[in-house]
mmCIF file of C-alpha atoms and ligand atoms in Angstrom:
data_model
loop_
_atom_site.group_PDB
_atom_site.id
_atom_site.type_symbol
_atom_site.label_atom_id
_atom_site.label_comp_id
_atom_site.label_asym_id
_atom_site.label_seq_id
_atom_site.Cartn_x
_atom_site.Cartn_y
_atom_site.Cartn_z
ATOM 1 C CA MET A 1 32.744 19.216 37.000
ATOM 2 C CA THR A 2 33.208 15.492 37.580
ATOM 3 C CA MET A 3 30.578 13.079 36.268
ATOM 4 C CA VAL A 4 29.267 12.683 39.834
ATOM 5 C CA GLU A 5 28.843 16.454 40.036
ATOM 6 C CA ILE A 6 27.085 16.403 36.659
ATOM 7 C CA ALA A 7 24.763 13.694 38.011
ATOM 8 C CA LYS A 8 23.931 15.949 40.970
ATOM 9 C CA GLN A 9 22.382 18.466 38.558
ATOM 10 C CA PHE A 10 19.575 16.003 37.827
ATOM 11 C CA ALA A 11 16.387 15.530 39.845
ATOM 12 C CA LEU A 12 17.347 12.334 41.678
ATOM 13 C CA ASP A 13 15.758 11.447 44.987
ATOM 14 C CA ARG A 14 19.090 10.229 46.362
ATOM 15 C CA GLU A 15 22.728 11.331 46.390
ATOM 16 C CA PRO A 16 24.942 10.169 43.481
ATOM 17 C CA LEU A 17 28.103 8.524 44.845
ATOM 18 C CA THR A 18 30.040 7.135 41.868
ATOM 19 C CA ALA A 19 29.956 7.334 38.050
ATOM 20 C CA GLU A 20 31.807 4.650 36.066
ATOM 21 C CA PRO A 21 32.156 4.276 32.269
ATOM 22 C CA TYR A 22 29.600 1.747 31.084
ATOM 23 C CA GLY A 23 28.584 -0.265 28.002
ATOM 24 C CA CYS A 24 30.010 -0.692 24.501
ATOM 25 C CA GLY A 25 28.356 2.066 22.465
ATOM 26 C CA HIS A 26 30.312 3.622 19.583
ATOM 27 C CA ILE A 27 28.765 7.095 19.847
ATOM 28 C CA ASN A 28 27.911 8.531 23.262
ATOM 29 C CA ASP A 29 29.929 8.472 26.498
ATOM 30 C CA THR A 30 27.903 6.350 28.880
ATOM 31 C CA TYR A 31 28.309 6.141 32.673
ATOM 32 C CA CYS A 32 26.609 4.097 35.323
ATOM 33 C CA VAL A 33 25.820 6.249 38.352
ATOM 34 C CA GLN A 34 25.359 4.645 41.755
ATOM 35 C CA ALA A 35 23.165 6.541 44.199
ATOM 36 C CA ALA A 36 22.469 4.635 47.416
ATOM 37 C CA ASP A 37 20.662 1.452 46.319
ATOM 38 C CA LYS A 38 19.747 2.734 42.865
ATOM 39 C CA ARG A 39 21.606 2.978 39.560
ATOM 40 C CA TYR A 40 21.179 5.439 36.736
ATOM 41 C CA ILE A 41 22.553 5.869 33.219
ATOM 42 C CA LEU A 42 24.278 9.189 32.592
ATOM 43 C CA GLN A 43 25.322 10.062 29.032
ATOM 44 C CA ARG A 44 27.368 12.779 27.460
ATOM 45 C CA ILE A 45 25.616 13.140 24.119
ATOM 46 C CA ASN A 46 27.959 13.140 21.136
ATOM 47 C CA HIS A 47 27.026 16.538 19.724
ATOM 48 C CA ASN A 48 29.358 16.208 16.737
ATOM 49 C CA VAL A 49 27.138 13.333 15.611
ATOM 50 C CA PHE A 50 23.914 14.933 16.938
ATOM 51 C CA PRO A 51 24.173 18.722 16.602
ATOM 52 C CA ASP A 52 20.460 19.356 17.382
ATOM 53 C CA VAL A 53 20.364 18.064 20.953
ATOM 54 C CA LYS A 54 17.117 19.918 21.693
ATOM 55 C CA GLY A 55 15.298 18.290 18.750
ATOM 56 C CA LEU A 56 16.822 14.923 19.578
ATOM 57 C CA MET A 57 15.714 15.008 23.222
ATOM 58 C CA SER A 58 12.253 16.201 22.238
ATOM 59 C CA ASN A 59 11.979 13.176 19.899
ATOM 60 C CA ILE A 60 13.003 10.839 22.722
ATOM 61 C CA GLN A 61 10.582 12.434 25.186
ATOM 62 C CA ARG A 62 7.645 12.085 22.807
ATOM 63 C CA VAL A 63 8.528 8.588 21.632
ATOM 64 C CA THR A 64 9.033 7.253 25.177
ATOM 65 C CA GLU A 65 5.706 8.803 26.260
ATOM 66 C CA THR A 66 3.898 6.999 23.433
ATOM 67 C CA ILE A 67 5.594 3.696 24.222
ATOM 68 C CA ARG A 68 4.841 4.118 27.926
ATOM 69 C CA GLU A 69 1.129 4.569 27.173
ATOM 70 C CA LYS A 70 1.100 1.453 24.990
ATOM 71 C CA VAL A 71 2.967 -0.616 27.595
ATOM 72 C CA VAL A 72 0.560 0.479 30.342
ATOM 73 C CA ALA A 73 -2.462 -0.216 28.115
ATOM 74 C CA ALA A 74 -1.142 -3.732 27.486
ATOM 75 C CA GLY A 75 -0.738 -4.312 31.238
ATOM 76 C CA GLY A 76 3.074 -4.251 31.066
ATOM 77 C CA ASP A 77 5.610 -2.726 33.452
ATOM 78 C CA PRO A 78 6.580 0.760 32.172
ATOM 79 C CA GLU A 79 9.529 0.952 34.595
ATOM 80 C CA ARG A 80 11.261 -1.903 32.795
ATOM 81 C CA GLU A 81 9.744 -1.915 29.330
ATOM 82 C CA CYS A 82 10.387 1.703 28.505
ATOM 83 C CA LEU A 83 13.303 4.092 28.721
ATOM 84 C CA GLN A 84 12.632 6.790 31.335
ATOM 85 C CA ILE A 85 14.280 10.211 31.215
ATOM 86 C CA ILE A 86 15.272 11.844 34.522
ATOM 87 C CA PRO A 87 14.907 15.617 34.149
ATOM 88 C CA THR A 88 17.410 18.141 35.456
ATOM 89 C CA LYS A 89 16.661 19.957 38.714
ATOM 90 C CA GLY A 90 15.498 22.817 36.480
ATOM 91 C CA GLY A 91 12.967 20.497 34.802
ATOM 92 C CA LYS A 92 14.754 20.140 31.457
ATOM 93 C CA ALA A 93 15.254 16.895 29.542
ATOM 94 C CA TYR A 94 19.015 17.461 29.320
ATOM 95 C CA LEU A 95 21.803 19.522 30.881
ATOM 96 C CA GLU A 96 24.079 21.862 28.993
ATOM 97 C CA HIS A 97 27.411 22.495 30.676
ATOM 98 C CA GLU A 98 30.494 24.092 29.143
ATOM 99 C CA GLY A 99 29.524 23.150 25.594
ATOM 100 C CA ASN A 100 28.649 19.563 26.476
ATOM 101 C CA TYR A 101 25.204 17.989 26.740
ATOM 102 C CA TYR A 102 24.175 15.377 29.287
ATOM 103 C CA ARG A 103 21.076 13.295 29.954
ATOM 104 C CA MET A 104 20.040 10.740 32.527
ATOM 105 C CA TYR A 105 17.869 7.651 32.396
ATOM 106 C CA VAL A 106 16.590 5.225 34.983
ATOM 107 C CA PHE A 107 18.851 2.142 34.866
ATOM 108 C CA VAL A 108 16.759 -0.838 33.807
ATOM 109 C CA GLU A 109 17.895 -3.486 36.285
ATOM 110 C CA ARG A 110 18.058 -7.259 35.906
ATOM 111 C CA THR A 111 18.548 -7.070 32.171
ATOM 112 C CA LEU A 112 21.068 -8.217 29.569
ATOM 113 C CA SER A 113 22.573 -5.998 26.871
ATOM 114 C CA LEU A 114 24.359 -8.520 24.651
ATOM 115 C CA GLN A 115 27.326 -8.002 22.344
ATOM 116 C CA THR A 116 26.769 -11.340 20.591
ATOM 117 C CA VAL A 117 23.985 -13.901 20.662
ATOM 118 C CA GLU A 118 24.717 -16.394 23.449
ATOM 119 C CA ASN A 119 21.388 -18.182 23.224
ATOM 120 C CA PRO A 120 19.167 -18.110 20.085
ATOM 121 C CA ILE A 121 16.101 -17.303 22.183
ATOM 122 C CA HIS A 122 17.686 -13.943 23.008
ATOM 123 C CA PHE A 123 17.874 -13.075 19.344
ATOM 124 C CA TYR A 124 14.273 -14.152 18.842
ATOM 125 C CA TYR A 125 13.169 -11.900 21.713
ATOM 126 C CA SER A 126 15.202 -8.976 20.373
ATOM 127 C CA ALA A 127 13.249 -9.334 17.125
ATOM 128 C CA VAL A 128 9.992 -9.291 19.067
ATOM 129 C CA ALA A 129 11.208 -6.134 20.831
ATOM 130 C CA PHE A 130 12.053 -4.249 17.633
ATOM 131 C CA GLY A 131 8.903 -5.506 15.895
ATOM 132 C CA GLN A 132 6.776 -4.333 18.838
ATOM 133 C CA PHE A 133 8.646 -1.036 18.869
ATOM 134 C CA GLN A 134 7.645 -0.421 15.271
ATOM 135 C CA ARG A 135 4.045 -1.436 15.916
ATOM 136 C CA ARG A 136 3.741 0.759 18.991
ATOM 137 C CA LEU A 137 4.847 3.761 16.958
ATOM 138 C CA ALA A 138 2.758 2.928 13.891
ATOM 139 C CA ASP A 139 0.314 5.798 14.498
ATOM 140 C CA PHE A 140 2.962 8.288 15.662
ATOM 141 C CA PRO A 141 3.022 11.327 13.348
ATOM 142 C CA ALA A 142 6.370 10.680 11.670
ATOM 143 C CA GLU A 143 6.553 14.114 10.041
ATOM 144 C CA THR A 144 6.679 15.807 13.481
ATOM 145 C CA LEU A 145 9.932 14.062 14.458
ATOM 146 C CA SER A 146 13.077 16.069 13.892
ATOM 147 C CA GLU A 147 15.562 14.281 11.672
ATOM 148 C CA ALA A 148 18.454 13.692 14.081
ATOM 149 C CA ILE A 149 20.834 12.668 11.288
ATOM 150 C CA PRO A 150 19.471 13.496 7.843
ATOM 151 C CA ASN A 151 20.004 10.741 5.258
ATOM 152 C CA PHE A 152 21.114 8.328 7.978
ATOM 153 C CA HIS A 153 20.398 5.179 5.960
ATOM 154 C CA ASN A 154 20.402 6.829 2.562
ATOM 155 C CA THR A 155 22.816 4.372 0.976
ATOM 156 C CA VAL A 156 23.164 6.493 -2.181
ATOM 157 C CA ASN A 157 24.401 9.288 0.024
ATOM 158 C CA ARG A 158 26.649 6.919 1.962
ATOM 159 C CA TYR A 159 28.162 5.792 -1.335
ATOM 160 C CA ARG A 160 28.734 9.402 -2.401
ATOM 161 C CA ASN A 161 30.454 10.206 0.903
ATOM 162 C CA PHE A 162 32.648 7.145 0.448
ATOM 163 C CA GLU A 163 33.768 8.275 -3.042
ATOM 164 C CA ALA A 164 34.440 11.771 -1.678
ATOM 165 C CA ALA A 165 36.602 10.290 1.086
ATOM 166 C CA VAL A 166 38.537 8.201 -1.455
ATOM 167 C CA ALA A 167 39.088 11.275 -3.644
ATOM 168 C CA ALA A 168 40.204 13.452 -0.717
ATOM 169 C CA ASP A 169 42.344 10.659 0.761
ATOM 170 C CA LYS A 170 43.062 12.842 3.770
ATOM 171 C CA MET A 171 45.182 10.258 5.586
ATOM 172 C CA GLY A 172 46.975 8.878 2.518
ATOM 173 C CA ARG A 173 45.360 5.483 3.133
ATOM 174 C CA ALA A 174 43.520 4.913 -0.171
ATOM 175 C CA ALA A 175 46.464 3.268 -1.966
ATOM 176 C CA SER A 176 46.547 0.473 0.606
ATOM 177 C CA LEU A 177 42.766 -0.014 0.426
ATOM 178 C CA GLN A 178 42.305 -0.901 -3.234
ATOM 179 C CA GLU A 179 40.596 -4.224 -2.527
ATOM 180 C CA GLU A 180 38.113 -2.684 -0.101
ATOM 181 C CA ILE A 181 37.395 0.200 -2.478
ATOM 182 C CA ALA A 182 36.796 -2.228 -5.369
ATOM 183 C CA PHE A 183 34.423 -4.264 -3.163
ATOM 184 C CA VAL A 184 32.239 -1.205 -2.629
ATOM 185 C CA ARG A 185 32.374 0.000 -6.238
ATOM 186 C CA ALA A 186 31.259 -3.421 -7.514
ATOM 187 C CA ARG A 187 28.095 -3.001 -5.400
ATOM 188 C CA LYS A 188 27.130 0.561 -6.276
ATOM 189 C CA THR A 189 23.798 -0.405 -7.883
ATOM 190 C CA ASP A 190 22.773 -2.310 -4.736
ATOM 191 C CA THR A 191 23.015 0.941 -2.786
ATOM 192 C CA GLU A 192 20.368 2.484 -5.080
ATOM 193 C CA LYS A 193 17.618 -0.090 -4.659
ATOM 194 C CA VAL A 194 15.816 0.695 -1.382
ATOM 195 C CA VAL A 195 16.346 4.453 -1.721
ATOM 196 C CA GLY A 196 14.721 4.279 -5.167
ATOM 197 C CA LEU A 197 11.740 2.222 -3.940
ATOM 198 C CA LEU A 198 11.140 4.645 -1.054
ATOM 199 C CA ALA A 199 11.280 7.605 -3.429
ATOM 200 C CA SER A 200 8.788 5.995 -5.820
ATOM 201 C CA GLY A 201 6.424 5.084 -2.980
ATOM 202 C CA GLU A 202 6.811 1.333 -3.569
ATOM 203 C CA LEU A 203 8.130 1.055 -0.023
ATOM 204 C CA PRO A 204 6.356 2.899 2.825
ATOM 205 C CA LEU A 205 8.022 5.354 5.185
ATOM 206 C CA ARG A 206 7.515 4.434 8.854
ATOM 207 C CA VAL A 207 8.775 5.551 12.258
ATOM 208 C CA THR A 208 11.785 3.309 12.773
ATOM 209 C CA HIS A 209 14.582 2.912 15.302
ATOM 210 C CA ASN A 210 17.407 2.822 12.746
ATOM 211 C CA ASP A 211 20.071 1.398 15.083
ATOM 212 C CA THR A 212 18.738 -2.041 15.993
ATOM 213 C CA LYS A 213 21.935 -3.596 17.276
ATOM 214 C CA LEU A 214 21.376 -6.387 19.741
ATOM 215 C CA ASN A 215 22.942 -4.302 22.530
ATOM 216 C CA ASN A 216 20.290 -1.627 21.974
ATOM 217 C CA VAL A 217 17.576 -3.799 23.456
ATOM 218 C CA LEU A 218 17.492 -4.859 27.098
ATOM 219 C CA LEU A 219 16.320 -8.410 27.780
ATOM 220 C CA ASP A 220 15.144 -9.808 31.094
ATOM 221 C CA ASP A 221 18.158 -11.615 32.565
ATOM 222 C CA VAL A 222 16.096 -14.624 33.670
ATOM 223 C CA THR A 223 13.444 -15.123 30.992
ATOM 224 C CA GLY A 224 15.211 -13.368 28.090
ATOM 225 C CA LYS A 225 11.953 -11.567 27.334
ATOM 226 C CA PRO A 226 12.204 -8.084 25.834
ATOM 227 C CA MET A 227 12.272 -5.142 28.202
ATOM 228 C CA ALA A 228 13.210 -1.618 27.035
ATOM 229 C CA VAL A 229 14.390 -0.738 23.558
ATOM 230 C CA ILE A 230 17.145 1.821 24.172
ATOM 231 C CA ASP A 231 19.441 4.154 22.201
ATOM 232 C CA LEU A 232 16.576 6.156 20.730
ATOM 233 C CA ASP A 233 18.799 8.884 19.235
ATOM 234 C CA THR A 234 18.154 7.775 15.684
ATOM 235 C CA VAL A 235 14.383 7.257 15.864
ATOM 236 C CA MET A 236 13.248 8.916 12.658
ATOM 237 C CA PRO A 237 11.117 8.268 9.612
ATOM 238 C CA GLY A 238 12.721 5.344 7.796
ATOM 239 C CA SER A 239 12.089 1.913 6.330
ATOM 240 C CA SER A 240 11.238 -1.223 8.289
ATOM 241 C CA LEU A 241 14.023 -2.758 6.199
ATOM 242 C CA TYR A 242 16.597 -0.610 7.995
ATOM 243 C CA ASP A 243 15.533 -2.017 11.350
ATOM 244 C CA PHE A 244 15.342 -5.622 10.219
ATOM 245 C CA GLY A 245 18.565 -5.401 8.227
ATOM 246 C CA ASP A 246 20.670 -3.823 10.954
ATOM 247 C CA SER A 247 19.651 -6.512 13.445
ATOM 248 C CA ILE A 248 20.630 -9.203 10.957
ATOM 249 C CA ARG A 249 23.955 -7.455 10.405
ATOM 250 C CA PHE A 250 24.878 -7.404 14.065
ATOM 251 C CA GLY A 251 23.176 -10.488 15.454
ATOM 252 C CA THR A 252 23.587 -13.277 12.908
ATOM 253 C CA ASN A 253 27.368 -12.931 12.945
ATOM 254 C CA PRO A 254 28.703 -14.965 15.875
ATOM 255 C CA ALA A 255 31.977 -12.998 15.917
ATOM 256 C CA ALA A 256 32.722 -9.514 17.219
ATOM 257 C CA GLU A 257 32.304 -6.504 14.947
ATOM 258 C CA ASP A 258 36.096 -6.014 14.896
ATOM 259 C CA GLU A 259 37.123 -9.703 14.753
ATOM 260 C CA THR A 260 40.385 -10.088 12.819
ATOM 261 C CA ASP A 261 40.034 -13.822 12.164
ATOM 262 C CA LEU A 262 37.562 -13.553 9.296
ATOM 263 C CA SER A 263 36.941 -17.300 9.234
ATOM 264 C CA LYS A 264 34.824 -16.685 12.342
ATOM 265 C CA VAL A 265 32.641 -14.141 10.551
ATOM 266 C CA TYR A 266 29.547 -15.410 8.730
ATOM 267 C CA CYS A 267 25.757 -15.255 8.691
ATOM 268 C CA ASP A 268 24.349 -17.997 10.894
ATOM 269 C CA VAL A 269 21.234 -19.045 8.981
ATOM 270 C CA SER A 270 19.541 -20.519 12.050
ATOM 271 C CA LEU A 271 19.894 -17.147 13.791
ATOM 272 C CA PHE A 272 18.435 -15.433 10.735
ATOM 273 C CA GLU A 273 15.482 -17.784 11.124
ATOM 274 C CA GLU A 274 15.034 -16.924 14.830
ATOM 275 C CA TYR A 275 14.996 -13.224 14.069
ATOM 276 C CA THR A 276 12.654 -13.520 11.090
ATOM 277 C CA LYS A 277 10.208 -15.534 13.163
ATOM 278 C CA GLY A 278 10.169 -12.981 16.007
ATOM 279 C CA PHE A 279 9.981 -9.930 13.765
ATOM 280 C CA LEU A 280 7.173 -11.272 11.580
ATOM 281 C CA GLU A 281 5.228 -12.428 14.645
ATOM 282 C CA ALA A 282 5.495 -8.977 16.172
ATOM 283 C CA CYS A 283 4.810 -6.758 13.160
ATOM 284 C CA GLY A 284 4.489 -8.978 10.094
ATOM 285 C CA GLU A 285 0.823 -8.213 9.454
ATOM 286 C CA SER A 286 1.648 -4.525 9.009
ATOM 287 C CA LEU A 287 4.414 -5.153 6.448
ATOM 288 C CA THR A 288 3.721 -4.945 2.725
ATOM 289 C CA ALA A 289 4.600 -7.775 0.337
ATOM 290 C CA LYS A 290 7.488 -5.695 -1.023
ATOM 291 C CA GLU A 291 8.920 -5.133 2.454
ATOM 292 C CA LYS A 292 8.762 -8.843 3.211
ATOM 293 C CA GLU A 293 10.328 -9.740 -0.121
ATOM 294 C CA LEU A 294 13.280 -7.460 0.631
ATOM 295 C CA LEU A 295 13.949 -8.546 4.231
ATOM 296 C CA PRO A 296 16.934 -10.784 3.325
ATOM 297 C CA PHE A 297 18.303 -8.129 0.954
ATOM 298 C CA SER A 298 18.069 -5.577 3.792
ATOM 299 C CA GLY A 299 20.423 -7.713 5.903
ATOM 300 C CA TYR A 300 22.943 -7.556 3.091
ATOM 301 C CA LEU A 301 22.346 -3.850 2.428
ATOM 302 C CA MET A 302 22.674 -2.704 6.046
ATOM 303 C CA THR A 303 25.855 -4.771 6.402
ATOM 304 C CA LEU A 304 27.298 -3.280 3.220
ATOM 305 C CA GLU A 305 26.302 0.213 4.383
ATOM 306 C CA CYS A 306 27.946 -0.258 7.763
ATOM 307 C CA GLY A 307 31.135 -1.539 6.127
ATOM 308 C CA ILE A 308 31.124 1.496 3.814
ATOM 309 C CA ARG A 309 30.698 3.777 6.845
ATOM 310 C CA PHE A 310 33.612 2.155 8.714
ATOM 311 C CA LEU A 311 35.788 2.384 5.591
ATOM 312 C CA THR A 312 34.813 6.019 5.000
ATOM 313 C CA ASP A 313 35.641 6.864 8.612
ATOM 314 C CA TYR A 314 38.990 5.093 8.292
ATOM 315 C CA LEU A 315 39.763 7.064 5.109
ATOM 316 C CA GLU A 316 38.781 10.294 6.874
ATOM 317 C CA GLY A 317 40.936 9.671 9.946
ATOM 318 C CA ASP A 318 38.494 8.005 12.401
ATOM 319 C CA THR A 319 36.487 11.042 13.376
ATOM 320 C CA TYR A 320 33.027 9.471 13.731
ATOM 321 C CA PHE A 321 33.100 6.051 15.425
ATOM 322 C CA LYS A 322 34.942 5.684 18.719
ATOM 323 C CA ILE A 323 38.048 3.544 18.230
ATOM 324 C CA HIS A 324 40.174 1.825 20.854
ATOM 325 C CA TYR A 325 43.182 1.173 18.574
ATOM 326 C CA PRO A 326 44.285 2.678 15.226
ATOM 327 C CA GLU A 327 43.148 -0.072 12.800
ATOM 328 C CA GLN A 328 39.817 -0.786 14.469
ATOM 329 C CA ASN A 329 37.605 0.835 11.831
ATOM 330 C CA LEU A 330 39.421 -1.098 9.098
ATOM 331 C CA HIS A 331 38.930 -4.346 11.002
ATOM 332 C CA ARG A 332 35.259 -3.475 11.450
ATOM 333 C CA CYS A 333 35.022 -2.801 7.708
ATOM 334 C CA HIS A 334 36.535 -6.209 6.927
ATOM 335 C CA THR A 335 34.030 -8.096 9.078
ATOM 336 C CA GLN A 336 31.134 -6.233 7.452
ATOM 337 C CA PHE A 337 32.334 -6.974 3.919
ATOM 338 C CA LYS A 338 32.910 -10.631 4.750
ATOM 339 C CA LEU A 339 29.432 -10.848 6.248
ATOM 340 C CA ALA A 340 27.788 -8.934 3.372
ATOM 341 C CA ALA A 341 29.310 -11.335 0.843
ATOM 342 C CA ASP A 342 28.180 -14.316 2.918
ATOM 343 C CA ILE A 343 24.614 -13.002 3.110
ATOM 344 C CA GLN A 344 24.687 -12.562 -0.688
ATOM 345 C CA ASP A 345 25.789 -16.180 -1.097
ATOM 346 C CA LYS A 346 22.971 -17.404 1.163
ATOM 347 C CA MET A 347 20.245 -15.202 -0.316
ATOM 348 C CA ASP A 348 18.045 -18.034 -1.696
ATOM 349 C CA GLU A 349 18.110 -19.877 1.609
ATOM 350 C CA LEU A 350 17.209 -16.695 3.509
ATOM 351 C CA CYS A 351 14.336 -15.890 1.131
ATOM 352 C CA ALA A 352 12.907 -19.360 1.709
ATOM 353 C CA ILE A 353 12.964 -18.721 5.474
ATOM 354 C CA VAL A 354 10.991 -15.480 5.101
ATOM 355 C CA LYS A 355 8.395 -17.347 3.010
ATOM 356 C CA LYS A 356 8.109 -20.010 5.696
ATOM 357 C CA TYR A 357 7.126 -17.452 8.372
ATOM 358 C CA ASP A 358 5.033 -15.192 6.143
ATOM 359 C CA LYS A 359 1.588 -16.212 7.263
HETATM 360 P P1 ADP B 401 25.465 4.521 22.268
HETATM 361 O O1 ADP B 401 24.650 5.443 21.416
HETATM 362 O O2 ADP B 401 26.829 5.037 22.512
HETATM 363 O O3 ADP B 401 25.441 3.132 21.726
HETATM 364 P P2 ADP B 401 23.528 3.596 24.275
HETATM 365 O O4 ADP B 401 22.373 4.517 24.618
HETATM 366 O O5 ADP B 401 23.233 2.451 23.406
HETATM 367 O O6 ADP B 401 24.734 4.501 23.691
HETATM 368 O O7 ADP B 401 24.146 3.081 25.648
HETATM 369 C C1 ADP B 401 25.303 2.284 25.691
HETATM 370 C C2 ADP B 401 25.050 1.018 26.520
HETATM 371 O O8 ADP B 401 24.658 1.379 27.864
HETATM 372 C C3 ADP B 401 23.909 0.158 26.002
HETATM 373 O O9 ADP B 401 24.334 -0.718 24.973
HETATM 374 C C4 ADP B 401 23.495 -0.592 27.280
HETATM 375 O O10 ADP B 401 24.382 -1.663 27.543
HETATM 376 C C5 ADP B 401 23.699 0.463 28.369
HETATM 377 N N1 ADP B 401 22.453 1.196 28.704
HETATM 378 C C6 ADP B 401 22.000 2.333 28.103
HETATM 379 N N2 ADP B 401 20.854 2.761 28.667
HETATM 380 C C7 ADP B 401 20.551 1.878 29.659
HETATM 381 C C8 ADP B 401 19.502 1.798 30.658
HETATM 382 N N3 ADP B 401 18.530 2.708 30.725
HETATM 383 N N4 ADP B 401 19.541 0.756 31.532
HETATM 384 C C9 ADP B 401 20.538 -0.173 31.485
HETATM 385 N N5 ADP B 401 21.558 -0.130 30.597
HETATM 386 C C10 ADP B 401 21.575 0.876 29.684
HETATM 387 C C1 GN1 B 402 26.693 3.037 16.125
HETATM 388 O O1 GN1 B 402 25.484 3.992 18.905
HETATM 389 P P1 GN1 B 402 25.721 2.530 18.578
HETATM 390 O O2 GN1 B 402 27.027 2.019 19.038
HETATM 391 O O3 GN1 B 402 24.529 1.733 19.041
HETATM 392 C C2 GN1 B 402 26.011 3.767 14.971
HETATM 393 C C3 GN1 B 402 25.206 2.771 14.143
HETATM 394 C C4 GN1 B 402 26.140 1.687 13.593
HETATM 395 C C5 GN1 B 402 26.845 1.034 14.777
HETATM 396 C C6 GN1 B 402 27.874 0.032 14.307
HETATM 397 C C7 GN1 B 402 24.272 7.061 15.601
HETATM 398 O O4 GN1 B 402 25.703 2.461 16.962
HETATM 399 O O5 GN1 B 402 24.584 3.450 13.055
HETATM 400 O O6 GN1 B 402 25.411 0.737 12.876
HETATM 401 O O7 GN1 B 402 27.526 2.009 15.597
HETATM 402 N N1 GN1 B 402 25.150 4.825 15.512
HETATM 403 C C8 GN1 B 402 25.159 6.058 14.958
HETATM 404 O O8 GN1 B 402 28.223 -0.776 15.375
HETATM 405 O O9 GN1 B 402 25.856 6.365 13.985
HETATM 406 MG MG1 MG B 403 23.911 1.785 21.496
#
């Protein structure tokens, strides 16, 4: 079946005409479907990454319902401020066809999904969006969510997988990666910190998004104000630090994630300030002192983790992240390590910024 034919299996009130690849996600295959005057998002879910599609879609259904209720209660526009699943003609949340899984969403029109920060206000509003997201789900029973990817941000586990990939050296690449491997090994104890504090109860477990890249929030294309938070595949119990840290990782670096000129890769402190301001305004009162203290560290940790994941995938033969050319995961790893080191260097400055907005 073509993607247009797949789209026809969903309960649309108009005829799908075209389906074109869309967006810059690293995981799912995303298409924009045109049907008369309306657009839809159609996705082939990456079931190697997400084997429990049923559990995943049930999570998304329940989470979007809760957000919808909160948006309506606050007098907002649920059509634009919340992701909306289109069921199949048979009334299911997703379609299974020849071993593949598909889902459809309403296309949120007149929005921006940014790959880098073009205007600082956009980054501020993305922080408001992810802060609000966390607040709206604060009373959601976390234990009833299925864990789409167990240990997703368990950095101890990520470190272990990295060492296993080095030992296996499936592609014969380890010898040429000694510098990168040493970079990770020198930071092993950093990977143990947040995991340890969660285990001891010193950090609380919350319902978090876990993939708070700037392009996973849609902003109004005129005002920049936050509309829907998207890419809800990884909504699971986690730490607020994962959400804050991953946004800092992606958004404070003015360069692309696979930039090869590393002089362009750094943490823009003024962007860190924009994000901190927005996040603390939106959910600061619910954060504990320990969470706030570790916000700058989380930017470093999530960047280090992402670099470790890109390096591990490169060592394993690029089986997880989509790549568009052979060295892309290595280039992505380099930007993350450069950025992680820069965040480390700027740690005192970043801590002072958090204090400034901690009211
Ligand atoms: P991935 O998991 O591969 O990152 P996403 O769900 O993030 O997939 O979708 C990829 C891109 O498609 C997003 O970054 C965004 O640009 C666009 N997109 C996804 N859902 C919508 C939607 N409902 N409305 C408008 N654009 C969307
Ligand atoms: C993936 O799906 P996408 O492109 O928003 C990945 C994130 C990484 C990110 C790096 C499910 O995000 O964890 O941080 O790439 N998502 C998954 O760009 O692994
Ligand atoms: Mg995405």
